[in-house]
Every structure is written in structure tokens, then in C-alpha cells.
Coordinates of C-alpha atoms and ligand atoms in Angstrom, one line a residue:
X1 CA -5.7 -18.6 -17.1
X2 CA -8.1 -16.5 -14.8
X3 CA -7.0 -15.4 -11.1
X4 CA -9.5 -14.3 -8.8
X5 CA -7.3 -12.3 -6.0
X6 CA -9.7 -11.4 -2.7
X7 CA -8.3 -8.5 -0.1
X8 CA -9.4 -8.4 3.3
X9 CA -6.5 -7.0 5.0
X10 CA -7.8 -4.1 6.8
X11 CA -10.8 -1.3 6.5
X12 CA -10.8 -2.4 2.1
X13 CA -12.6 -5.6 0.7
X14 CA -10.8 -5.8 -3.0
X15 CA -12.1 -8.2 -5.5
X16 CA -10.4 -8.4 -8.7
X17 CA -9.7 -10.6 -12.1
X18 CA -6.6 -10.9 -14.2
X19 CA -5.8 -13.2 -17.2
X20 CA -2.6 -14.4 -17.5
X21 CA -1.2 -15.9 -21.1
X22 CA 1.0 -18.9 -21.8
X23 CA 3.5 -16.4 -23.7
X24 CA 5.1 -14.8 -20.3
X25 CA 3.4 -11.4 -21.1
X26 CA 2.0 -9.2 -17.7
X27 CA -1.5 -10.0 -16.5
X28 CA -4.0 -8.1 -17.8
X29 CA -6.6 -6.3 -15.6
X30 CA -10.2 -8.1 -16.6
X31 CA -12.5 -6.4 -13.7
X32 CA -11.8 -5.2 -10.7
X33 CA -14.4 -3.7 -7.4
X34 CA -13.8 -2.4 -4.1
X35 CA -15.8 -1.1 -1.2
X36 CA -14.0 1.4 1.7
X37 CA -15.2 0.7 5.1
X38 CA -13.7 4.6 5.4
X39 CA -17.1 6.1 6.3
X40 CA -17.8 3.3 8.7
X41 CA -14.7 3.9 11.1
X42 CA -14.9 7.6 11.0
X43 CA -17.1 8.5 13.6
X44 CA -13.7 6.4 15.7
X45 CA -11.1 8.0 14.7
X46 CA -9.7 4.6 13.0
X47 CA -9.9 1.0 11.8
X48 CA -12.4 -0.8 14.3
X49 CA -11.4 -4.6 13.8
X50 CA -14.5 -6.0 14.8
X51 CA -16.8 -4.1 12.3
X52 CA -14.0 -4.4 9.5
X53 CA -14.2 -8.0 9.7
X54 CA -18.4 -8.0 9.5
X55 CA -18.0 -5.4 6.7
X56 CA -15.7 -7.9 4.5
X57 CA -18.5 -10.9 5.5
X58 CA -21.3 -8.8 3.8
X59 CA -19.3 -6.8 0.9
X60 CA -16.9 -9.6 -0.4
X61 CA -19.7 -12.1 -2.4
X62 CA -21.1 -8.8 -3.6
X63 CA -18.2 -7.4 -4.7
X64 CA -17.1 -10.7 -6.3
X65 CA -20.5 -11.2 -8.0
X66 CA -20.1 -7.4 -9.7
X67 CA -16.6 -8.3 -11.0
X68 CA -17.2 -11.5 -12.7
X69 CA -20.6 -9.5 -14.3
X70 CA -18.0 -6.5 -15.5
X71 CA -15.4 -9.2 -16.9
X72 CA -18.3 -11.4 -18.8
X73 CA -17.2 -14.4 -16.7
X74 CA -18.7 -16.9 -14.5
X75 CA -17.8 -18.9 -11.2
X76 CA -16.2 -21.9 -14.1
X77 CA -14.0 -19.0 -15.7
X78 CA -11.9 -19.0 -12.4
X79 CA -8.7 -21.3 -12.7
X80 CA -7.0 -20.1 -9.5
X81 CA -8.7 -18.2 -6.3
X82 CA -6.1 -16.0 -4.3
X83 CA -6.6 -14.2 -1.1
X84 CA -4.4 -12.1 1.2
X85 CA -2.7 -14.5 3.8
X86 CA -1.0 -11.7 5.6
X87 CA 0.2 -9.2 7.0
X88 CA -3.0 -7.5 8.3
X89 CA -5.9 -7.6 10.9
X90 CA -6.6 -11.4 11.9
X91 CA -10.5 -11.3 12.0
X92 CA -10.3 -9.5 8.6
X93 CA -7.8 -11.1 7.2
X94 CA -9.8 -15.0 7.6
X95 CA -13.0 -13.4 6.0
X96 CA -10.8 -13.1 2.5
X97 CA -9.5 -16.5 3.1
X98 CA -12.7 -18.4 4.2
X99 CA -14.2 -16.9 1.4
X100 CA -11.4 -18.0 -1.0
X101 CA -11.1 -21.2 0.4
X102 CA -14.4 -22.3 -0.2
X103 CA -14.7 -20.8 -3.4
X104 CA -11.7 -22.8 -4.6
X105 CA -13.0 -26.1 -2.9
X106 CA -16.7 -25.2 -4.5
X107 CA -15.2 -25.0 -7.9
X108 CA -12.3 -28.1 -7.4
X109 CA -9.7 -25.0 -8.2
X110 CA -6.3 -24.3 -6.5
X111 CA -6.3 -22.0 -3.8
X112 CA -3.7 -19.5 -3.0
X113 CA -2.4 -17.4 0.0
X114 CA -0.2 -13.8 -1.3
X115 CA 1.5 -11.5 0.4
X116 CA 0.0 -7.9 1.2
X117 CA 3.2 -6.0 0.3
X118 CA 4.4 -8.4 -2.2
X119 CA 0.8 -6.7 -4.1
X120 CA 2.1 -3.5 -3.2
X121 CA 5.5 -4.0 -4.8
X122 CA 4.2 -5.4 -7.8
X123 CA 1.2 -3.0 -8.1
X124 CA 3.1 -1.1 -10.8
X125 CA 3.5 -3.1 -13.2
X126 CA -0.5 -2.9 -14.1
X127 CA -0.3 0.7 -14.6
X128 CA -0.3 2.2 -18.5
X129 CA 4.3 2.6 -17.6
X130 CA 5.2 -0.8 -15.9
X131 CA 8.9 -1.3 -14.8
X132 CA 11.1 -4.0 -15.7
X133 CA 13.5 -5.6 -13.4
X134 CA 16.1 -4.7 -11.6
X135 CA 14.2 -1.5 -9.0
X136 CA 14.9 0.1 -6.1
X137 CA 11.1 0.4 -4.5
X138 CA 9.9 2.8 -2.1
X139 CA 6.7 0.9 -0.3
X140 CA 4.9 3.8 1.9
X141 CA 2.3 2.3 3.4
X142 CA 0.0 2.3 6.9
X143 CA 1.8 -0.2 8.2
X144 CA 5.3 -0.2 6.6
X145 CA 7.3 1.6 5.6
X146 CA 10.7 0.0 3.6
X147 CA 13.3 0.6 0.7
X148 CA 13.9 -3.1 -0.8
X149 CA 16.1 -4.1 -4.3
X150 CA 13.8 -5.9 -6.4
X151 CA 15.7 -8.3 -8.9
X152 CA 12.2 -10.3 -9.7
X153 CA 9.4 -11.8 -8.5
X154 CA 10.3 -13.3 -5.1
X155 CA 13.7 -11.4 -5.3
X156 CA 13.8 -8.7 -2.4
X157 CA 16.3 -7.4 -0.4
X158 CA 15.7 -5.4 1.9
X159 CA 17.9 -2.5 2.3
X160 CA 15.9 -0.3 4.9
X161 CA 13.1 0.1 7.0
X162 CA 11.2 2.3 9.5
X163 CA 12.6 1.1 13.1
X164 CA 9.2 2.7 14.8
X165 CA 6.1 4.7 13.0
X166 CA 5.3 4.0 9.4
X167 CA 4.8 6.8 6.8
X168 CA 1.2 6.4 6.5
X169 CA 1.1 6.3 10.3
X170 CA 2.9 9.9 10.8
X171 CA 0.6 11.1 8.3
X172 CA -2.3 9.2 9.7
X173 CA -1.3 10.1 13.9
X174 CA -0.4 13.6 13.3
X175 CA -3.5 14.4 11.2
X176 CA -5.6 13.4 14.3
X177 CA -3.5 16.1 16.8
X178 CA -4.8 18.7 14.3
X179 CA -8.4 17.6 14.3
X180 CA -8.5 16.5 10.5
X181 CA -10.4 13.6 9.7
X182 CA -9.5 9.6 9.4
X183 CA -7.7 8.7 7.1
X184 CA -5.2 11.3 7.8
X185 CA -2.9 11.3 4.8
X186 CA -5.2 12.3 2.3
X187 CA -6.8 14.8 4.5
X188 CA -3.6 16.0 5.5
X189 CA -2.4 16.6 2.2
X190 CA -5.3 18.6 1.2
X191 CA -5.1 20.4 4.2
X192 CA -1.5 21.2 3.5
X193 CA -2.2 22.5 0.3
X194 CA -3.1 25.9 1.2
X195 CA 0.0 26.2 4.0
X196 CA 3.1 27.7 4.2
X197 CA 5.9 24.3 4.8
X198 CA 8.7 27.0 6.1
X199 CA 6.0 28.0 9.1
X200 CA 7.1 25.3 11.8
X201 CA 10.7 24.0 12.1
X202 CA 9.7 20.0 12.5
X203 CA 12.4 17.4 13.1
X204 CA 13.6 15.0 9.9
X205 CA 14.6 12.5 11.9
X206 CA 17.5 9.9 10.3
X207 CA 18.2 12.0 7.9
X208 CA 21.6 12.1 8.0
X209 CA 22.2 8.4 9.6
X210 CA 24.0 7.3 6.9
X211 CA 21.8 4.3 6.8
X212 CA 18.3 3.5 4.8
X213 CA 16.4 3.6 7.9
X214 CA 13.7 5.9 9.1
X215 CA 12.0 6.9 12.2
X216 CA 8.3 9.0 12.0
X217 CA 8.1 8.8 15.8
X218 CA 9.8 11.7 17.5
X219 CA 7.8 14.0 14.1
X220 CA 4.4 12.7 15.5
X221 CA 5.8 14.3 19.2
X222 CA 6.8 17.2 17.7
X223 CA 3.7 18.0 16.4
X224 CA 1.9 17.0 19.4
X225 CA 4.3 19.7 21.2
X226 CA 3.7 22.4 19.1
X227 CA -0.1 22.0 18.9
X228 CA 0.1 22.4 22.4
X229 CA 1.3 25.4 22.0
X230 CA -1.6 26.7 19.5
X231 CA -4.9 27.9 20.2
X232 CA -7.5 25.3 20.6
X233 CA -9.9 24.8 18.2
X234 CA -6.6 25.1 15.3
X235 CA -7.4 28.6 13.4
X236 CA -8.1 27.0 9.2
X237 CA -4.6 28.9 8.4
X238 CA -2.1 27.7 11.3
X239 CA -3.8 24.2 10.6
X240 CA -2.5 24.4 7.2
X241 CA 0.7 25.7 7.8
X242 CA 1.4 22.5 10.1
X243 CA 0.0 20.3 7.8
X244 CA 2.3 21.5 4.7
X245 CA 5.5 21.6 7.3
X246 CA 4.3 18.0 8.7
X247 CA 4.0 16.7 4.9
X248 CA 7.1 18.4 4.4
X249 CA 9.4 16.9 7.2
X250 CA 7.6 13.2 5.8
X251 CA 8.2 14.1 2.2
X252 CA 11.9 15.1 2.4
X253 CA 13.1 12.3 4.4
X254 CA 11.3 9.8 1.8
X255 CA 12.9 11.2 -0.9
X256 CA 16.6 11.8 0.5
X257 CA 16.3 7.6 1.5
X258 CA 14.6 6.5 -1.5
X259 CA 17.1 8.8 -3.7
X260 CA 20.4 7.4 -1.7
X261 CA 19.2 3.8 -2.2
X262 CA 19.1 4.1 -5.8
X263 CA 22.6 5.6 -5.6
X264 CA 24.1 2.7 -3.8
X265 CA 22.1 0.0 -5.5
X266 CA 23.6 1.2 -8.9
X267 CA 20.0 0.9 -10.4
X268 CA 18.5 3.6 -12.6
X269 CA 14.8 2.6 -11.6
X270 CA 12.9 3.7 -8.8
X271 CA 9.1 2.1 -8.1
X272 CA 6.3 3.4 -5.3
X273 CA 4.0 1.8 -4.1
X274 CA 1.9 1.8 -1.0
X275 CA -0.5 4.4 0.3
X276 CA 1.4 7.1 0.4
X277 CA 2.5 6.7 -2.9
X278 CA -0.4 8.8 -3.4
X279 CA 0.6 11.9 -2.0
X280 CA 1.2 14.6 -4.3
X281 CA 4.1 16.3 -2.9
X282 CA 5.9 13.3 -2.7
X283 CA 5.1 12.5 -6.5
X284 CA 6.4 15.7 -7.3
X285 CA 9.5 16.1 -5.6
X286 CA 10.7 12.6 -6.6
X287 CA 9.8 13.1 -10.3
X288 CA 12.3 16.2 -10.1
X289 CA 14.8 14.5 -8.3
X290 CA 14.9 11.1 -10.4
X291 CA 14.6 13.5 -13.7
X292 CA 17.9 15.7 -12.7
X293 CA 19.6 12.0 -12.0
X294 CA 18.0 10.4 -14.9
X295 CA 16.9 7.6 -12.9
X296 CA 13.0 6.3 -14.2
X297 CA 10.2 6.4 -11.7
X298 CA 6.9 4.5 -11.9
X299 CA 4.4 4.8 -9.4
X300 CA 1.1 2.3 -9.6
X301 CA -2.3 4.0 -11.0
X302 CA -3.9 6.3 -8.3
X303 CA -6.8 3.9 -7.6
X304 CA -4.5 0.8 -7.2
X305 CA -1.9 2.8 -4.3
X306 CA -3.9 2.1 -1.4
X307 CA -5.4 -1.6 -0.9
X308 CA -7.2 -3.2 -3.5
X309 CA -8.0 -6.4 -4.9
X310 CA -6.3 -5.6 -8.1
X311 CA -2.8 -6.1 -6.5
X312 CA -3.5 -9.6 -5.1
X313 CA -5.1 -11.0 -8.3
X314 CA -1.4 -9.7 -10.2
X315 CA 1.2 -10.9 -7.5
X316 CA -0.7 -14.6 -7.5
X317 CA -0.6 -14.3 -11.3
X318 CA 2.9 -13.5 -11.3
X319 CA 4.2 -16.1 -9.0
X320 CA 2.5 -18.1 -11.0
X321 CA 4.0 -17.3 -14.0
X322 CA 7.6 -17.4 -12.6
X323 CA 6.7 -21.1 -10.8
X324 CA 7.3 -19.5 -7.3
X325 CA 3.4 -20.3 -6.3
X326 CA 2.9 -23.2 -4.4
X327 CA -1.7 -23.7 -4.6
X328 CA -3.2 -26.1 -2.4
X329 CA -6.3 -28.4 -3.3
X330 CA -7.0 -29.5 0.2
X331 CA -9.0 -26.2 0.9
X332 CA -6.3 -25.5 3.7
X333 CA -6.0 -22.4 4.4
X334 CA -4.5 -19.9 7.2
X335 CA -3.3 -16.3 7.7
X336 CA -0.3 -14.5 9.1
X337 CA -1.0 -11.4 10.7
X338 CA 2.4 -10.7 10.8
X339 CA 4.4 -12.1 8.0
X340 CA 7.8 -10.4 7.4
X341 CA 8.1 -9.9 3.0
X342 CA 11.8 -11.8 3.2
X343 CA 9.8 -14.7 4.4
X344 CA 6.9 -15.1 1.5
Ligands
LIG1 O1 -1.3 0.8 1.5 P1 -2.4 1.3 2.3 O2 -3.8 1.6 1.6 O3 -2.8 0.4 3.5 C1 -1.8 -0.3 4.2 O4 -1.4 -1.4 3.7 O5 -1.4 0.2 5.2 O6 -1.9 2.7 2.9 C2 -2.8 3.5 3.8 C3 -2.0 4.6 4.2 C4 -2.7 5.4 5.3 O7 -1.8 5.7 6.3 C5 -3.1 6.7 4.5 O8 -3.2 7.8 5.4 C6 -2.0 6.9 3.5 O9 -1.7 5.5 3.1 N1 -2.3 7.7 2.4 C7 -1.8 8.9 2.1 C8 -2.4 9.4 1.0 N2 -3.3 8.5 0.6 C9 -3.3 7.5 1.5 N3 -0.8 9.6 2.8 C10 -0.4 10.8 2.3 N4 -1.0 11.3 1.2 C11 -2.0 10.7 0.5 N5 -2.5 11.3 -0.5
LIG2 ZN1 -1.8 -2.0 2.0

């Protein structure tokens, strides 16, 4: 069986093809493409909605023509056409699912809506060291940022989440104070690489709540407050020096949460996915920690962190194979721009 999975959430159109076997194995990865609006929103400082959306109308057929080319299939070879229902940007969202939609009705195929973070989550398990169930995942992305037990497909629990800014956000907001470019995570990373963490004393806020929660907004003020303080434009090396403590302060309070949920879950098996899964320093210091506590870590492939169709294709496929997927035929369709995980 064939899934087409289509991703229109935000400023990435994703088009992608797995096959899934009768014997319960993991869906392979048949083709995928992708196309970042990044260059487009630059020159605003973040995601324009309006121009996302007319991006996805003119990349997605495109994108979806170049897959089924790179996986020697045609339009027929499709069995079942998913698409992101939510959460995401509304306009940009309905381009993925008006494009599904009549796709399926074109070919008389099912038609099915997946969750955003539900691909995150089980983004993973199409990398070359896939997990098995139970996990404890980490999910770092623009938007979310949450520590969830994962006892299967359609099993999570959530045991945590950010009560204001997202990971990606305090990476993306306070990489704008210092001038760096959009997105700010990556940039602030590299930026960071040359600086001394131990410069700036930034807040790590929750640390030591005694919960799973976290808060990034009071780190974003702090760094407004001391850039303030600094000479405008940001001298290169005092730039750095707040990026590294910034990425630092983000870093250490993602590992110290993601570490105490695998201690109170009893689980040995820690997955990250999202974004900011992508960050080096974050890669690093959790592979040491997990190691010392002999707890396995599995992270998805670089290219398949931050959206992509890839992830939509497999979480269809895999609800799906565990007869959690309901299709329609009716070439229905809707999305949810904000759709809470529990509730998939
Ligand atoms: O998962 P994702 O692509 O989109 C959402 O579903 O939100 O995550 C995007 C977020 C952005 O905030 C971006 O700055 C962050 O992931 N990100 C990074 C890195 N690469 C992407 N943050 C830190 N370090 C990175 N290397
Ligand atoms: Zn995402």
C-alpha cells in the first residue's frame, strides 16, 4: 500500500511517499520533496500567512509531480492521500487539504486528515535507529514545546508542556533582539558557536518546579534587557557570547525536563523530535546524559526534524497499520488550526 502524505502547515510545502506491507513492518521512505518558503519571509522578519498559503498553491502539484517521478510511480500507484489537518496556519493549512482532497476524489482513493505533532513524534522511527515502544519524547518545536509517554501509535500522555513561549520560539524571538536572521534557531546556533555560554547570567526558568513544565518567556525578557544594555549595532563577539548563553539557558532546561521525565516514567528510551531537535548543543548534552544513565536516545534524521512531508506520509501509514485511521470517501475535508495531540 502507497500513502501520499501532503504538508502545508506553515512556511514548508512537504510532499512525500511511503509503502506500507501487509507483514506489520515500518513504512518505508519511497520519495520524498520539499520547498522552504524561508527566503520568501525573510526580508519580514517571519512567517507571512498570506504569501505562505500562495507559495503552497504554486509549489505543492510540483512538488508532488517530482516525488511520484523519484519513486517510479504514478497518480494510480496512490492507495491513500493524507494531508495535515492541524495544528498550523488556517490559509495554509486548506491548500494541503484542498489539494489532498481532490486528489483522493480524482483517483476514487481514501482521504485522510493527520496530526502535525503526531508526524513529529513519529518522525523517528524512519531514521537508520528507529525506537520501539514504550518512550518518553521530547517534541521541541516552533509552536510546542511538550514531554509526552508514548506507549503506541495513538497512545500519548502528556506529562508536561510549555505554559507560555515554545522552544523554537525563544530561540526564534531572541535571535531577532540580536539582529540574526529568521529562522532564528539555526542562526542562533551558529552564531553561538564561536561564544563564551558563561558570558551572561540568563534566567532558566522552571527549573527547579518540581513539575515537567517549562516557561521560555521571562528568557526572551531577559535578553531583551540585557541587549539594552549593549552597544547598538551588537559587536560579532558580544553577539556570540549571548547567543551561546541564550542556547545554553534553552539547552539546560530541555535536558534537566526531558532527563526527569524519563526518570519518573521508568522508561529507558528517550525520542526528539521537532525543530529543535536539530540543535547541536542539545544533541550533545543529551547523548551524554542518556549515556551516563544508560537510557537510549533516537533523534529523527536531520532533514526530517523540521516540517516535512515525510512525517505525514508515516503517521497516516501507521495509523493505518494499527486500525486507528478513520479515511473518508466523501472528499470531506477540514482543518484544525488548533488541535490539542490528546484529541487526534
Ligand atoms: O518543527 P518545526 O520545523 O516547525 C514547527 O512545527 O513549529 O520547528 C521550527 C522551529 C523554529 O523555531 C526553528 O528556529 C527551530 O525549530 N530550529 C532550531 C534549529 N533548527 C530549527 N532551533 C535551534 N537549533 C536549530 N539547529
Ligand atoms: Zn512542525
Amino acid at each position: 500500500m502507497n500513502v501520499l502524505g501532503i504538508e502545508s502547515s506553515c512556511d514548508e510545502t512537504g510532499v512525500a511517499l511511503v509503502s506500507v506491507d501487509e507483514g506489520g513492518d515500518l513504512p518505508r521512505l519511497r520519495a520524498q520533496a520539499l520547498h522552504s518558503q524561508v527566503e520568501m519571509h525573510q526580508a519580514y522578519g517571519g512567517v507571512v500567512p498570506e504569501l505562505a498559503s500562495r507559495d503552497h498553491i504554486r509549489r505543492v502539484l510540483p512538488l508532488l509531480q517530482s516525488v511520484l517521478d523519484e519513486a517510479g510511480a504514478g497518480r494510480r500507484d496512490v492507495d491513500v492521500v493524507a494531508y495535515t489537518r492541524g495544528p498550523g496556519l488556517a490559509g495554509a493549512l486548506l491548500v494541503g487539504a484542498g489539494t489532498a482532497a481532490a486528489l483522493a476524489t480524482a483517483l476514487d482513493r481514501p482521504l485522510l486528515g493527520v496530526h502535525h505533532l503526531e508526524g513529529h513524534l513519529l518522525s523517528p522511527f524512519l531514521s537508520a535507529d528507529p525506537p520501539s515502544f514504550p518512550f518518553v519524547a521530547l517534541l521541541v518545536s516552533g509552536g510546542h514545546t511538550q514531554l509526552m509517554r508514548v506507549d503506541g501509535v495513538g497512545r500519548y500522555e502528556l506529562l508536561g508542556e510549555t505554559i507560555d513561549d515554545a522552544a523554537g520560539e525563544a530561540f526564534d524571538k531572541s535571535a531577532k533582539l540580536m539582529g540574526l536572521g529568521y529562522p532564528g534557531g539555526p542562526a542562533l546556533a551558529r552564531c553561538a558557536e564561536g561564544g563564551r555560554a558563561d558570558a551572561f547570567a540568563l534566567p532558566r526558568p522552571l527549573l527547579h518546579s518540581g513539575d515537567l513544565d517549562f516557561s521560555f518567556s521571562g528568557l526572551k525578557t531577559a535578553v531583551l534587557t540585557q541587549v539594552r544594555k549593549l552597544p547598538d549595532p551588537l559587536p560579532e563577539a558580544v553577539r556570540a557570547d549571548l547567543a551561546a548563553a541564550t542556547q545554553a539557558a534553552i539547552v539546560e532546561v530541555l535536558v534537566k525536563k526531558a532527563m526527569a521525565a524519563v526518570a519518573a516514567s521508568g522508561l529507558d528510551r528517550l525520542v526528539v523530535a521537532g525543530g529543535v531537535g536539530a540543535n547541536r548543543e542539545l544533541r550533545r548534552q543529551l547523548d551524554e546524559r542518556c549515556r551516563r544513565r544508560g537510557v537510549r536516545v533516537h533523534y529523527p534524521e536531520l532533514a526530517l526534524c523540521t516540517d516535512n512531508g515525510a512525517m505525514i506520509a508515516l503517521a497516516a501509514a501507521m495509523r493505518l497499520q494499527a486500525g486507528l485511521a478513520v479515511p473518508t470517501r466523501d472528499g470531506a475535508f477540514e482543518v484544525l488550526p488548533r488541535w490539542p495531540l490528546g484529541q487526534a
